[in-house]
Coordinates of C-alpha atoms in Angstrom, one line a residue:
X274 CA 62.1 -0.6 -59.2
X275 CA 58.6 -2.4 -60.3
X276 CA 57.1 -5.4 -58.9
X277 CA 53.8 -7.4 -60.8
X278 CA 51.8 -9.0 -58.7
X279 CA 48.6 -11.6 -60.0
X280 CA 45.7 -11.9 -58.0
X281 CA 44.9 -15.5 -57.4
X282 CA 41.8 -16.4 -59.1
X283 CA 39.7 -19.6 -58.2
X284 CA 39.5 -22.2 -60.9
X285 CA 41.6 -20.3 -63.5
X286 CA 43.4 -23.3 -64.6
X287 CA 46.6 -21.3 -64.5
X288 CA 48.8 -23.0 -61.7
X289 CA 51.4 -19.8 -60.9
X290 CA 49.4 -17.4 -60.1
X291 CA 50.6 -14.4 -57.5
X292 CA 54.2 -12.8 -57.9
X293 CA 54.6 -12.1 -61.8
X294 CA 57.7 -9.9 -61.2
X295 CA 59.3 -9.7 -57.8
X296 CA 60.6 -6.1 -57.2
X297 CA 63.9 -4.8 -59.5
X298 CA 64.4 -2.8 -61.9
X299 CA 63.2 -3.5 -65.4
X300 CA 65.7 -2.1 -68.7
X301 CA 63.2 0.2 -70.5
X302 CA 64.9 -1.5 -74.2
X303 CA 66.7 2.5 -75.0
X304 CA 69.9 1.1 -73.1
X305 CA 68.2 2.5 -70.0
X306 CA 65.2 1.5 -66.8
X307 CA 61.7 2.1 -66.3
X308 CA 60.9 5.5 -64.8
X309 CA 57.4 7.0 -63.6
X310 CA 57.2 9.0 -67.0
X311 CA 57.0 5.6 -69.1
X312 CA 53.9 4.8 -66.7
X313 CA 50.3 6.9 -68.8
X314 CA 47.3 5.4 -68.6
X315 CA 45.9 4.3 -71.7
X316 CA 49.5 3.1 -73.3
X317 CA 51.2 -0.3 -73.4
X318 CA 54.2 -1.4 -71.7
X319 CA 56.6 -4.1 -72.4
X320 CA 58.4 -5.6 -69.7
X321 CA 60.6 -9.1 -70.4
X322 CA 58.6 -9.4 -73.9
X323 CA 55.3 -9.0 -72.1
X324 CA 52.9 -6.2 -73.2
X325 CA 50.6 -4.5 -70.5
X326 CA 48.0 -2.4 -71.2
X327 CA 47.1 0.0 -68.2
X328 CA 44.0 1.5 -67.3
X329 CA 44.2 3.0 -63.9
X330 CA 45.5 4.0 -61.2
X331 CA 45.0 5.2 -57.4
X332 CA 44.9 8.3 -56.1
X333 CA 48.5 8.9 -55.3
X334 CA 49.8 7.9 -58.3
X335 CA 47.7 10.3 -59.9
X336 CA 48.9 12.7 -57.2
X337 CA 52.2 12.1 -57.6
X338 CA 52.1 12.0 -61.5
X339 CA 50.8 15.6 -61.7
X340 CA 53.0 16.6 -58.8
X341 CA 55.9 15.7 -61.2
X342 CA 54.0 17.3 -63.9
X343 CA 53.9 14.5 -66.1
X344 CA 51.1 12.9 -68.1
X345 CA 48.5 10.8 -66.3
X346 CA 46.3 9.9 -69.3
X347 CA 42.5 8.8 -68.8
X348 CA 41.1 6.2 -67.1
X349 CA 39.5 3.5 -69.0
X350 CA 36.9 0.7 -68.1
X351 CA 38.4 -2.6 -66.7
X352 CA 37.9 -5.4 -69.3
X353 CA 35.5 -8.2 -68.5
X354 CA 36.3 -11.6 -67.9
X355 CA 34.6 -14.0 -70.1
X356 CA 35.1 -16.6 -66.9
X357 CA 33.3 -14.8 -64.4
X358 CA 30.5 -13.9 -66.9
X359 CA 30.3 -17.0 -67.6
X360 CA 29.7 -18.1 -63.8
X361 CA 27.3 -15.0 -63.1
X362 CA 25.0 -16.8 -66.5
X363 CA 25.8 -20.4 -65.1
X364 CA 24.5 -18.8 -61.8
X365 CA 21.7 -16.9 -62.7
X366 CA 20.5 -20.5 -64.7
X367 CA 21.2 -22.8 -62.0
X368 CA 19.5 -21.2 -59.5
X369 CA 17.3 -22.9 -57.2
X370 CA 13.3 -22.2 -56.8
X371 CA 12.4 -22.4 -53.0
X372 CA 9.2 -24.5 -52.4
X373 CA 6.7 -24.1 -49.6
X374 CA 7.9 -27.2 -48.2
X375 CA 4.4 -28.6 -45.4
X376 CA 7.1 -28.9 -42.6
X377 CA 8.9 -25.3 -42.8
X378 CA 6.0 -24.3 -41.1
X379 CA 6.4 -26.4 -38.3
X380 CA 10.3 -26.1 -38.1
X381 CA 9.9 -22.7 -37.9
X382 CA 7.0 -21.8 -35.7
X383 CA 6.3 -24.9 -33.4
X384 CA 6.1 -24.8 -29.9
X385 CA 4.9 -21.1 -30.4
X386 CA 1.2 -21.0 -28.8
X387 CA -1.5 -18.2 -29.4
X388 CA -3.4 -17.8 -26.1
X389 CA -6.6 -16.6 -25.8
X390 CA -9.4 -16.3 -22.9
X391 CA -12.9 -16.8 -23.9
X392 CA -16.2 -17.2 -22.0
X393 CA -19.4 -19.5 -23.6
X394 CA -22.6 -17.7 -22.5
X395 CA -25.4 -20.6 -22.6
X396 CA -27.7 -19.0 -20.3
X397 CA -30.5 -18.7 -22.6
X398 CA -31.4 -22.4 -22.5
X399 CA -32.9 -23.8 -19.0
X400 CA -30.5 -24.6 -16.6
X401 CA -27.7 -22.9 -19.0
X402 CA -24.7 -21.1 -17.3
X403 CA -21.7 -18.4 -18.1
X404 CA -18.8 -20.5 -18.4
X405 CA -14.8 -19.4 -19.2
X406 CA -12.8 -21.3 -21.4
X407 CA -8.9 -20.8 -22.8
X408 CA -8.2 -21.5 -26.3
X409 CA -4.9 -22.3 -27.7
X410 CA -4.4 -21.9 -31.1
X411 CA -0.6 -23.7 -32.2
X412 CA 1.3 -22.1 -34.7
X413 CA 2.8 -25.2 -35.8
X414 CA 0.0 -27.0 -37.6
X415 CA -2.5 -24.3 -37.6
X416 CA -4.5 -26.3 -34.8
X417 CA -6.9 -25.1 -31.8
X418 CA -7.7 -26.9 -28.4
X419 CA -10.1 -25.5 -25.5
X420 CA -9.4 -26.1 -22.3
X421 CA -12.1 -25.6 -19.4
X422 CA -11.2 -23.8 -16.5
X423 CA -12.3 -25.0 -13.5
X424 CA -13.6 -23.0 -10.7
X425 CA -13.9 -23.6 -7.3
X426 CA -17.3 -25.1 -6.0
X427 CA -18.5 -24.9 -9.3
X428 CA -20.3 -28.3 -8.8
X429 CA -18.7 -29.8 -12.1
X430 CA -16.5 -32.5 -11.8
X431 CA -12.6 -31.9 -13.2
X432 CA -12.4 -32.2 -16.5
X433 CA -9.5 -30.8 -18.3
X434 CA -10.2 -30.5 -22.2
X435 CA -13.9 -29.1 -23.9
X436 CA -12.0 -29.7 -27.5
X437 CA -8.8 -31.6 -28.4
X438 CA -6.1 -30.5 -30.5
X439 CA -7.6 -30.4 -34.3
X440 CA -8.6 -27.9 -36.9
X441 CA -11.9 -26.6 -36.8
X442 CA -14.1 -25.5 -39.4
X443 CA -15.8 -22.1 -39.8
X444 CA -18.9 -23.7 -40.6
X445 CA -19.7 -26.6 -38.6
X446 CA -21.3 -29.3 -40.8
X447 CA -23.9 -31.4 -40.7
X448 CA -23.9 -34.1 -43.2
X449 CA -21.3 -36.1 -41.5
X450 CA -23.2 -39.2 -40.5
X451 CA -22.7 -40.4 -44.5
X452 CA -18.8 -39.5 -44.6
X453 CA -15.9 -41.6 -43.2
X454 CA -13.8 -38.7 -42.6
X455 CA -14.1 -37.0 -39.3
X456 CA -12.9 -33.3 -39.0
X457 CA -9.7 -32.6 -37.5
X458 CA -8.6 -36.0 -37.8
X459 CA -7.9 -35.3 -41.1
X460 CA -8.5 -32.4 -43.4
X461 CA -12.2 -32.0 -44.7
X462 CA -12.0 -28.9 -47.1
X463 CA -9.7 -26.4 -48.3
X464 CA -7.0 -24.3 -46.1
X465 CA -9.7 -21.1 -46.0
X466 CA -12.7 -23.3 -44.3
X467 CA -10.3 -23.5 -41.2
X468 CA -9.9 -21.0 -38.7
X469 CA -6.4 -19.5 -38.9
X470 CA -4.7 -16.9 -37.0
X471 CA -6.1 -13.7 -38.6
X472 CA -9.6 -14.9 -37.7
X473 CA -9.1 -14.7 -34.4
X474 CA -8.9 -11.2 -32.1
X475 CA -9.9 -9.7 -28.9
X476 CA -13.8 -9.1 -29.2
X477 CA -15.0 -11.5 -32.1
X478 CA -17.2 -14.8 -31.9
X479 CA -16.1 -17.7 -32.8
X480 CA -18.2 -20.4 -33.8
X481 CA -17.1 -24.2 -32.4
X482 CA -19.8 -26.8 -32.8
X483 CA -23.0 -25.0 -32.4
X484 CA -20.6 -23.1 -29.1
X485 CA -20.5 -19.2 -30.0
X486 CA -17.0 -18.0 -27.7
X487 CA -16.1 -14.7 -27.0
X488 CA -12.4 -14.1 -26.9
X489 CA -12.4 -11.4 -24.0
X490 CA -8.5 -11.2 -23.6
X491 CA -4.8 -12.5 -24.5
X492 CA -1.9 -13.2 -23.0
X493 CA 1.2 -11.0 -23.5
X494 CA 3.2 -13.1 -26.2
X495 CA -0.1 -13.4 -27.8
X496 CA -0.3 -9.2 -27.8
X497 CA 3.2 -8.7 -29.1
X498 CA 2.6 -11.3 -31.9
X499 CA -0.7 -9.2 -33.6
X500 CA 1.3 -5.9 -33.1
X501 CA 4.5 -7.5 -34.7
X502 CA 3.4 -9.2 -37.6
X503 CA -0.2 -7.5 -38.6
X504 CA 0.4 -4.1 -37.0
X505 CA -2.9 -4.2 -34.5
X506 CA -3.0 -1.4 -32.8
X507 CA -3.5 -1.0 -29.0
X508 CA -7.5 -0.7 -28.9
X509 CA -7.7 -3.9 -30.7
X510 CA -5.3 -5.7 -28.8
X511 CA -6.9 -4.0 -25.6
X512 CA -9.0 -6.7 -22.7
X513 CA -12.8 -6.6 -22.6
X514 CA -14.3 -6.9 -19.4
X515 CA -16.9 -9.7 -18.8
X516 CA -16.9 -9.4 -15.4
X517 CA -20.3 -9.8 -13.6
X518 CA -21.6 -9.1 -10.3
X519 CA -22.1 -12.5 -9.0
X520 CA -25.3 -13.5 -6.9
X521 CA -26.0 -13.0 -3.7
X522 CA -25.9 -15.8 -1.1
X523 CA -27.9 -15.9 1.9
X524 CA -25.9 -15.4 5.0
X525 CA -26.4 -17.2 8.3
X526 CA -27.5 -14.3 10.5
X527 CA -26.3 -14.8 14.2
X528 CA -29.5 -14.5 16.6
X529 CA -29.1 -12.4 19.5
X530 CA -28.1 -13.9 22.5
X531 CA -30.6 -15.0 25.0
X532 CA -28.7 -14.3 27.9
X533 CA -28.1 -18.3 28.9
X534 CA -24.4 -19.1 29.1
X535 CA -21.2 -16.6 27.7
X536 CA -21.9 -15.4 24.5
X537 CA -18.7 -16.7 22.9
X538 CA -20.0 -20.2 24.3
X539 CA -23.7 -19.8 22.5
X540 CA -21.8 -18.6 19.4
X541 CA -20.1 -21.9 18.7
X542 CA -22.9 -23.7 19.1
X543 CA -24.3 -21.2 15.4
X544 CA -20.9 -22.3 13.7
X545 CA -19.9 -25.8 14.1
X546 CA -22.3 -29.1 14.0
X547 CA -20.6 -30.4 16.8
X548 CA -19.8 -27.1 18.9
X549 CA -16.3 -27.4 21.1
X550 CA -15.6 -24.9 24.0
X551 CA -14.1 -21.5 22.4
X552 CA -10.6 -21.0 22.5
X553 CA -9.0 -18.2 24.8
X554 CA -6.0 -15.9 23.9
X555 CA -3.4 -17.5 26.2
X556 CA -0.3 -15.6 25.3
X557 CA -3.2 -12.0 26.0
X558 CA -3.4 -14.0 29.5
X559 CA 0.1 -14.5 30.0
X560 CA 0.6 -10.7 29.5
X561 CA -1.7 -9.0 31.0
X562 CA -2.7 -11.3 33.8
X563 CA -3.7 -9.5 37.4
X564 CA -4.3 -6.2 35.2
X565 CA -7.7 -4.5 35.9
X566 CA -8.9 -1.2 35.0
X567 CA -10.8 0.5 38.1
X568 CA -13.6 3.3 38.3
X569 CA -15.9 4.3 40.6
X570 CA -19.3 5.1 39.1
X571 CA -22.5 5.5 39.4
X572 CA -26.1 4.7 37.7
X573 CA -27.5 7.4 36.1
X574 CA -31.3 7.6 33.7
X575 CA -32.6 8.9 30.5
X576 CA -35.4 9.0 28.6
X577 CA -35.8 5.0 27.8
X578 CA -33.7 4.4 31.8
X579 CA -35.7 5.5 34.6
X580 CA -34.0 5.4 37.8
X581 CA -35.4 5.2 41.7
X582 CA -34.2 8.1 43.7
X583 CA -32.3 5.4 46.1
X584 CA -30.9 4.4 42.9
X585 CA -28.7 7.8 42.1
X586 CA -26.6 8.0 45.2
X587 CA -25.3 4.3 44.7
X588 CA -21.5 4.2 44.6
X589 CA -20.1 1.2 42.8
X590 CA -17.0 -0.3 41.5
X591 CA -16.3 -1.1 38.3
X592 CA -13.6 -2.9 37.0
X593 CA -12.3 -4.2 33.5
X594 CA -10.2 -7.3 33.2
X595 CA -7.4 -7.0 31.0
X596 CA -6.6 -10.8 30.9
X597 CA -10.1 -11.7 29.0
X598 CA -11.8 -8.0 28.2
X599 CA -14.5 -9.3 31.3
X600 CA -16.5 -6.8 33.2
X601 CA -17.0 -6.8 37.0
X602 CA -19.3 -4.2 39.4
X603 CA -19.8 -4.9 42.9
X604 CA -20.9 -2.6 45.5
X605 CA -19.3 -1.6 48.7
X606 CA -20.6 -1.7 51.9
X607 CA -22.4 1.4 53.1
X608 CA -23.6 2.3 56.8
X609 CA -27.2 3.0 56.6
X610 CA -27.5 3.0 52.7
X611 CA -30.4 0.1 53.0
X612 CA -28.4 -1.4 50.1
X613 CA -27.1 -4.5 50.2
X614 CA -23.3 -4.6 49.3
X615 CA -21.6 -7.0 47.4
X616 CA -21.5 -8.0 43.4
X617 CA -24.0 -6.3 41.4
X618 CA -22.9 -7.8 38.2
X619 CA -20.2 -10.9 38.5
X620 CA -17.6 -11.3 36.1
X621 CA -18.7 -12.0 32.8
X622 CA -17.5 -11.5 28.9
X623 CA -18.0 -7.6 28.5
X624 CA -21.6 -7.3 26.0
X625 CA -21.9 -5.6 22.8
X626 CA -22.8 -1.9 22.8
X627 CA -25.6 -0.5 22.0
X628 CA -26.5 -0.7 18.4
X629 CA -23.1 -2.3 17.0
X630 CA -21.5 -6.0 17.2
X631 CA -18.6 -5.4 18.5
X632 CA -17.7 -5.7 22.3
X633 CA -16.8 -3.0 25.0
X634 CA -12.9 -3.0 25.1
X635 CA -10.2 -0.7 27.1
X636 CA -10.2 1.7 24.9
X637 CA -13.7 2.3 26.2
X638 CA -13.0 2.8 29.6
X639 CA -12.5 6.4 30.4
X640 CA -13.9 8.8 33.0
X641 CA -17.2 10.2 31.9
X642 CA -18.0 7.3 29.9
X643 CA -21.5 5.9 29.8
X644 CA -21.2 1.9 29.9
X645 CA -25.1 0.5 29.1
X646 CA -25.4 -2.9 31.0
X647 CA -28.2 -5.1 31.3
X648 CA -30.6 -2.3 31.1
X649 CA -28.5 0.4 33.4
X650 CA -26.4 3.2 32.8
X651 CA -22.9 3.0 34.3
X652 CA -21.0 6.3 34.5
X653 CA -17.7 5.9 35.1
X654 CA -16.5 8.5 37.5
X655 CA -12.7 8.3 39.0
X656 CA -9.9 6.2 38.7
X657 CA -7.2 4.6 40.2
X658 CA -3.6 5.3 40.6
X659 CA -2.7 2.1 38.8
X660 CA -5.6 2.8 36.2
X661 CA -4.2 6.4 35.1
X662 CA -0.6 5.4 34.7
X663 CA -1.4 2.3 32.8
X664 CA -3.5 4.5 30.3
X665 CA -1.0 7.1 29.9
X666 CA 1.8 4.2 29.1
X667 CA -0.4 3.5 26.4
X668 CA -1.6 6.6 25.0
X669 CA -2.2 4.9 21.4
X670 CA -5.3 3.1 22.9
X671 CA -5.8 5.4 24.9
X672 CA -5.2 9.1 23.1
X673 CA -7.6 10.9 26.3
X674 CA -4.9 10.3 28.7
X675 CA -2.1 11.6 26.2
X676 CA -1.7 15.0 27.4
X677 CA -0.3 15.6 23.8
X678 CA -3.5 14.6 22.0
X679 CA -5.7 16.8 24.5
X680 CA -3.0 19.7 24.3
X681 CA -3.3 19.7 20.7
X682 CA -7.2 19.4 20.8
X683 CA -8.0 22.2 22.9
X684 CA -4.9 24.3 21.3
X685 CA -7.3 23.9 17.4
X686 CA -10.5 24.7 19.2
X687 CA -9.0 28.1 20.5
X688 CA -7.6 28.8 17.3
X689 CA -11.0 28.4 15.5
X690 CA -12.8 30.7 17.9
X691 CA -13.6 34.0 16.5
X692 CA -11.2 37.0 18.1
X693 CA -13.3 38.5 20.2
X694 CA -14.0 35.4 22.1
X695 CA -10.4 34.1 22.1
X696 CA -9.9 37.3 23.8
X697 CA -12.9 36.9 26.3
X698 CA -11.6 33.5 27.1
X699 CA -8.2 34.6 27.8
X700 CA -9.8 37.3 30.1
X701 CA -12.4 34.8 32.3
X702 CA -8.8 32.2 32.6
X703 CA -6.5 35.3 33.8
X704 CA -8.1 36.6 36.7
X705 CA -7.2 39.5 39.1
X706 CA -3.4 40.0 39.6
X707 CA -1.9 38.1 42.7
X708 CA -1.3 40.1 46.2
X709 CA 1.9 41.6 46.4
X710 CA 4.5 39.2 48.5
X711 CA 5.7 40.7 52.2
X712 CA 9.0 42.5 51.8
X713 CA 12.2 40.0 52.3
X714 CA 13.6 40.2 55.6
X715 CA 17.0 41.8 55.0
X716 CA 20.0 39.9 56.9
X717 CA 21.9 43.1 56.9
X718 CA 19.6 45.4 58.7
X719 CA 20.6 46.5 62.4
X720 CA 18.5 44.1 64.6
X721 CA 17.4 46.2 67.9
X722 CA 18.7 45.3 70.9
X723 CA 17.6 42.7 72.7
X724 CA 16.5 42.5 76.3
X725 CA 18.9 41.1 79.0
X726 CA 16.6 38.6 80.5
X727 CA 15.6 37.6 76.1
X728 CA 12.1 38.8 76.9
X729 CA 11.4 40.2 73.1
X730 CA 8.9 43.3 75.2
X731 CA 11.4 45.4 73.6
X732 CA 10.9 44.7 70.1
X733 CA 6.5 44.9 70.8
X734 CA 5.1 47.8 69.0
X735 CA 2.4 48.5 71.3
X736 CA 2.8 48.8 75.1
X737 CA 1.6 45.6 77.9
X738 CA -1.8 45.9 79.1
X739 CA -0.4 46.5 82.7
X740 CA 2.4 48.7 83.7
X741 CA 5.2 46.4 84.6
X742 CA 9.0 46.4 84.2
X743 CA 10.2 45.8 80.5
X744 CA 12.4 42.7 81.6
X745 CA 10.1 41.2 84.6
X746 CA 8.3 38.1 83.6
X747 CA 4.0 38.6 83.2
X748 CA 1.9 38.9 86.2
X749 CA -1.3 37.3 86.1
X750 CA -4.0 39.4 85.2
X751 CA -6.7 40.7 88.6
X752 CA -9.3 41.8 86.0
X753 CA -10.1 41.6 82.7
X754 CA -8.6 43.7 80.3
X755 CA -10.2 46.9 79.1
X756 CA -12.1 45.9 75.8
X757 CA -10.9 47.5 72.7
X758 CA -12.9 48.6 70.0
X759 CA -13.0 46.1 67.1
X760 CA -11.5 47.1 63.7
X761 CA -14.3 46.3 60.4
X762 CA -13.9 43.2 59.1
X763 CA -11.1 42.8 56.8
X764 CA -12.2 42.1 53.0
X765 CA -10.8 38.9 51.8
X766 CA -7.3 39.6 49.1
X767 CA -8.3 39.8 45.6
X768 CA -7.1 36.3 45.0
X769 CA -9.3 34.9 47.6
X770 CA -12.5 36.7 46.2
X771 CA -11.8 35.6 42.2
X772 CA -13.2 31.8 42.0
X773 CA -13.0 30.5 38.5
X774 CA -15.2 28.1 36.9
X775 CA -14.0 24.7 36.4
X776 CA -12.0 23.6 33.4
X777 CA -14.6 21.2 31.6
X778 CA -17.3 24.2 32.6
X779 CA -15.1 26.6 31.7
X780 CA -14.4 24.8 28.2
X781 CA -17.7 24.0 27.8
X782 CA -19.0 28.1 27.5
X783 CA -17.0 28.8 24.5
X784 CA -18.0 25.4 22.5
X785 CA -15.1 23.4 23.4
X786 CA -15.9 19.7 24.7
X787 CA -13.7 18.0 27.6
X788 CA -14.2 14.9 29.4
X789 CA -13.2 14.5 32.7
X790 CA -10.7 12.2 31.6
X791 CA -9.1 14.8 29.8
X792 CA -9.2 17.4 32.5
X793 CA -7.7 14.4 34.8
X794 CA -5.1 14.4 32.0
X795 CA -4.1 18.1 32.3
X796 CA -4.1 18.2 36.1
X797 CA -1.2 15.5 36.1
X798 CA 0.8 17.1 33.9
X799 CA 0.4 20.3 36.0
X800 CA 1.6 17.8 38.6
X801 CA 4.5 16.8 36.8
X802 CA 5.9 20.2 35.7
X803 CA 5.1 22.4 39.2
X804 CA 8.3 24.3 38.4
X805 CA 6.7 25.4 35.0
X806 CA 2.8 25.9 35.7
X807 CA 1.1 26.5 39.0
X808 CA -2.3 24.8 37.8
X809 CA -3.9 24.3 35.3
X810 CA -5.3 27.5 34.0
X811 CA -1.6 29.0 33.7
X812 CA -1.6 25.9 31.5
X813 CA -5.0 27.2 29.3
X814 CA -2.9 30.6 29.1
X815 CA -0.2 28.8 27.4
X816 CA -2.2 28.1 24.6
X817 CA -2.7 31.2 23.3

């Protein structure tokens, strides 16, 4: 069976145009049909008085053809069409010659915006100064404002723009007082007297009225826009810093205080016109109200602080106010001291220390610490009860009574002794062995019997004085007993006879530093773990 299809063609002029032949079969004119061997390529057919010429066919025709082993012929060209050359030389004639239109520039780039950062350096005339600019150039129009950046306390009053939005001209000229035309209201030259978008990049000058800017830096659409369209590469496109060290202002220096008034008090009266009473923490006096650090100490001398020998065997109390960080010391009463008791300093903001700015706060308050007060030395010497556990509850201001922190300090100072002191220290903290303990009396050994009357004379290992009956009661004596001879003294047990050094003495031999503070830190953790360490050299021997 054969079917002829027409591929519709536009503008032919022929109206039936599709299905030649719908599918039948198609008398051959021998009194027979069609068959595949009538079909060669390169012959004509005639079908219903219509003559075809064929000149191809696909690949399974031709497949099929030589799998039946008839002929397949050769291909030849398709024939032209005289209508569609004639549309490809109508086309080719007609077609049309895109201008540079003035406003396809600004359809396609506007609202896209070069920025750039650049910096006018007119120090070089008097009273000149280093200022920054930003410079837009518009894509649009091929036109370039400045803007001024304003800084703070610059003394310059706000004002937005340096230059409007215009062209500008490479060359500024002078000869304009005898035209009518001013630049960038309206052009004044050709296109290359402007400045245009490749003459502008990261390092260059350039030149607006008589102003020489450097353009220092870009923003990031600005970057991608050289690297995209001119192929910059990254050095060119890379910031330049103009960064300068700016001048030094003078300072008001804070004088020293003259000892008149709280210090906080004078203070206000350096940084306000009008000084006001200074504020106090109130939510620090909320929380730690009735809390005071207590010491004992004493006043001690050096070189620049002489002392007079009544002086040294003072006792005082000194106490630190958590509330307001104030300082206290009074002295109690003493029989015979030919002191007179009572406050020696009364409660006041606690001073600076020596050499710095700031103020003596908790964290300074520790046994062995030196406090220097209106020309004395305050050694603090023992604390409280209260004192101790408050530091050890907060062992981050305090790290001397965190038995960890000490642990851990002495533990690195043994380890960086050399051996054979690590060994002679572990010698001089061992001692002699204890005495040997009494033998346990043994519940199961045979008792001896007792005496009727429970007089224990016959369990005594030596015999009475007097000859008397085992169970009568004593007699009194008529005359002094016979005097023995009395046995040498006896020596004193090994353990009574070994007296070791103290711990910070003992410390301080092989180069290892303590306070008290942290010796009053090991002694109460000895304290708390009795059933582990007996004192607080079996504690030193656990750190080796």
């Amino acid at each position: 069976m054969i079917h002829i299809g027409e591929p519709a063609q536009r503008n032919s002029g022929i109206y039936f145009q599709g299905v030649f032949l719908k599918k039948q079969k198609v008398p051959n004119g021998r009194g027979g049909f069609l068959e595949p061997a009538d079909f060669q390529l390169g012959r004509d057919i005639t079908i219903y008085s219509h003559t075809f010429h064929i000149v191809g066919c696909d690949v399974f025709t031709k497949r099929y053809l030589m799998k039946q082993r008839l002929p397949v012929g050769d291909e030849e060209p398709w024939p032209n069409e005289p209508l569609e050359d004639y549309r490809a030389h109508y086309l080719t004639i007609l077609k049309p010659h895109h201008k540079e239109y003035a406003l396809r520039q600004f359809l396609d780039l506007d609202g896209k915006v070069l920025r750039f950062f650049c910096v006018w350096d007119d120090r070089a005339v008097p009273y000149g100064e280093r200022r920054p600019y930003v410079l837009h150039y518009f894509l649009g129009d091929d036109t370039i404002e400045i803007l001024e950046l304003n800084e703070r306390n610059s003394g310059r009053m706000h004002f937005p723009m340096l230059i409007r939005r215009q062209k500008i001209l490479k060359e500024t000229p002078h000869d304009l007082l005898s035209q009518k035309k001013i630049c960038g209201e309206k052009d004044f030259g050709p296109k290359e007297s402007y400045y245009r978008d490749t003459d502008l990049h990261i390092g260059s000058y350039i030149r607006v009225f008589d102003r020489d800017l450097l353009l220092h830096d870009v923003d990031e659409f600005t970057r991608n826009y050289y690297r995209t369209k001119y192929g910059y590469s990254e050095d060119l496109l890379a910031a330049i810093d103009v960064q300068e060290d700016g001048p030094e202002f003078a300072r008001m220096e804070i004088p020293e205080h003259n000892g008149i008034g709280s210090e906080a008090d004078s203070l206000m009266n350096c940084i306000m016109l009008i000084p006001v009473a200074p504020q106090k923490d109130f939510i620090k006096f909320i929380y730690k109200d009735g809390k005071i650090l207590t010491f004992t100490c004493k006043m001690v001398e050096d070189k620049d602080h002489k002392l007079h020998p009544v002086d040294k065997t003072r006792v005082m109390i000194f106490q630190y106010y958590l509330s307001d960080d104030s300082i206290q010391v009074f002295e109690p009463p003493t029989r015979n001291s030919g002191c007179v008791s009572g406050k020696y300093i009364q409660r006041i903001a606690a001073p600076r220390k020596p050499g710095t700015q700031s103020p003596y706060c908790a964290a300074d308050c520790f046994m062995d610490q030196r406090m220097y007060l209106f020309d004395r030395i305050f050694e603090l010497m023992e604390a409280d009860e209260w004192t101790l556990k408050y530091m050890e509850e907060d062992p981050k201001q305090f790290p001397l009574a965190n038995y960890e922190w000490v642990a851990n300090k002495i533990k690195g100072a043994i380890q960086k002794l050399p051996a054979d002191r690590s060994a002679a220290f572990n010698k001089s903290i061992k001692g002699p062995d204890p005495p040997k303990s009494p033998p346990r009396n043994d519940p199961c050994r045979q008792m001896p019997p007792a005496s009727p009357c429970g007089n224990k004379c016959a369990q005594m290992e030596t015999p009475p004085l007097t000859p008397r009956r085992p169970c009568s009661p004593p007699e009194a004596p008529t005359q002094s007993p016979p005097s023995w001879p009395k046995s040498p003294p006896k020596s004193p047990p090994a353990s009574a006879a070994f007296k070791p050094l103290p711990i910070k003495d003992l410390l301080a031999q092989y180069g290892i530093h303590v306070t008290k503070q942290e010796v009053v830190t090991l002694e109460r953790y000895v304290d708390r773990n009795k059933d582990k360490f007996s004192n607080v050299y079996a504690l030193l021997k656990s750190y080796f």
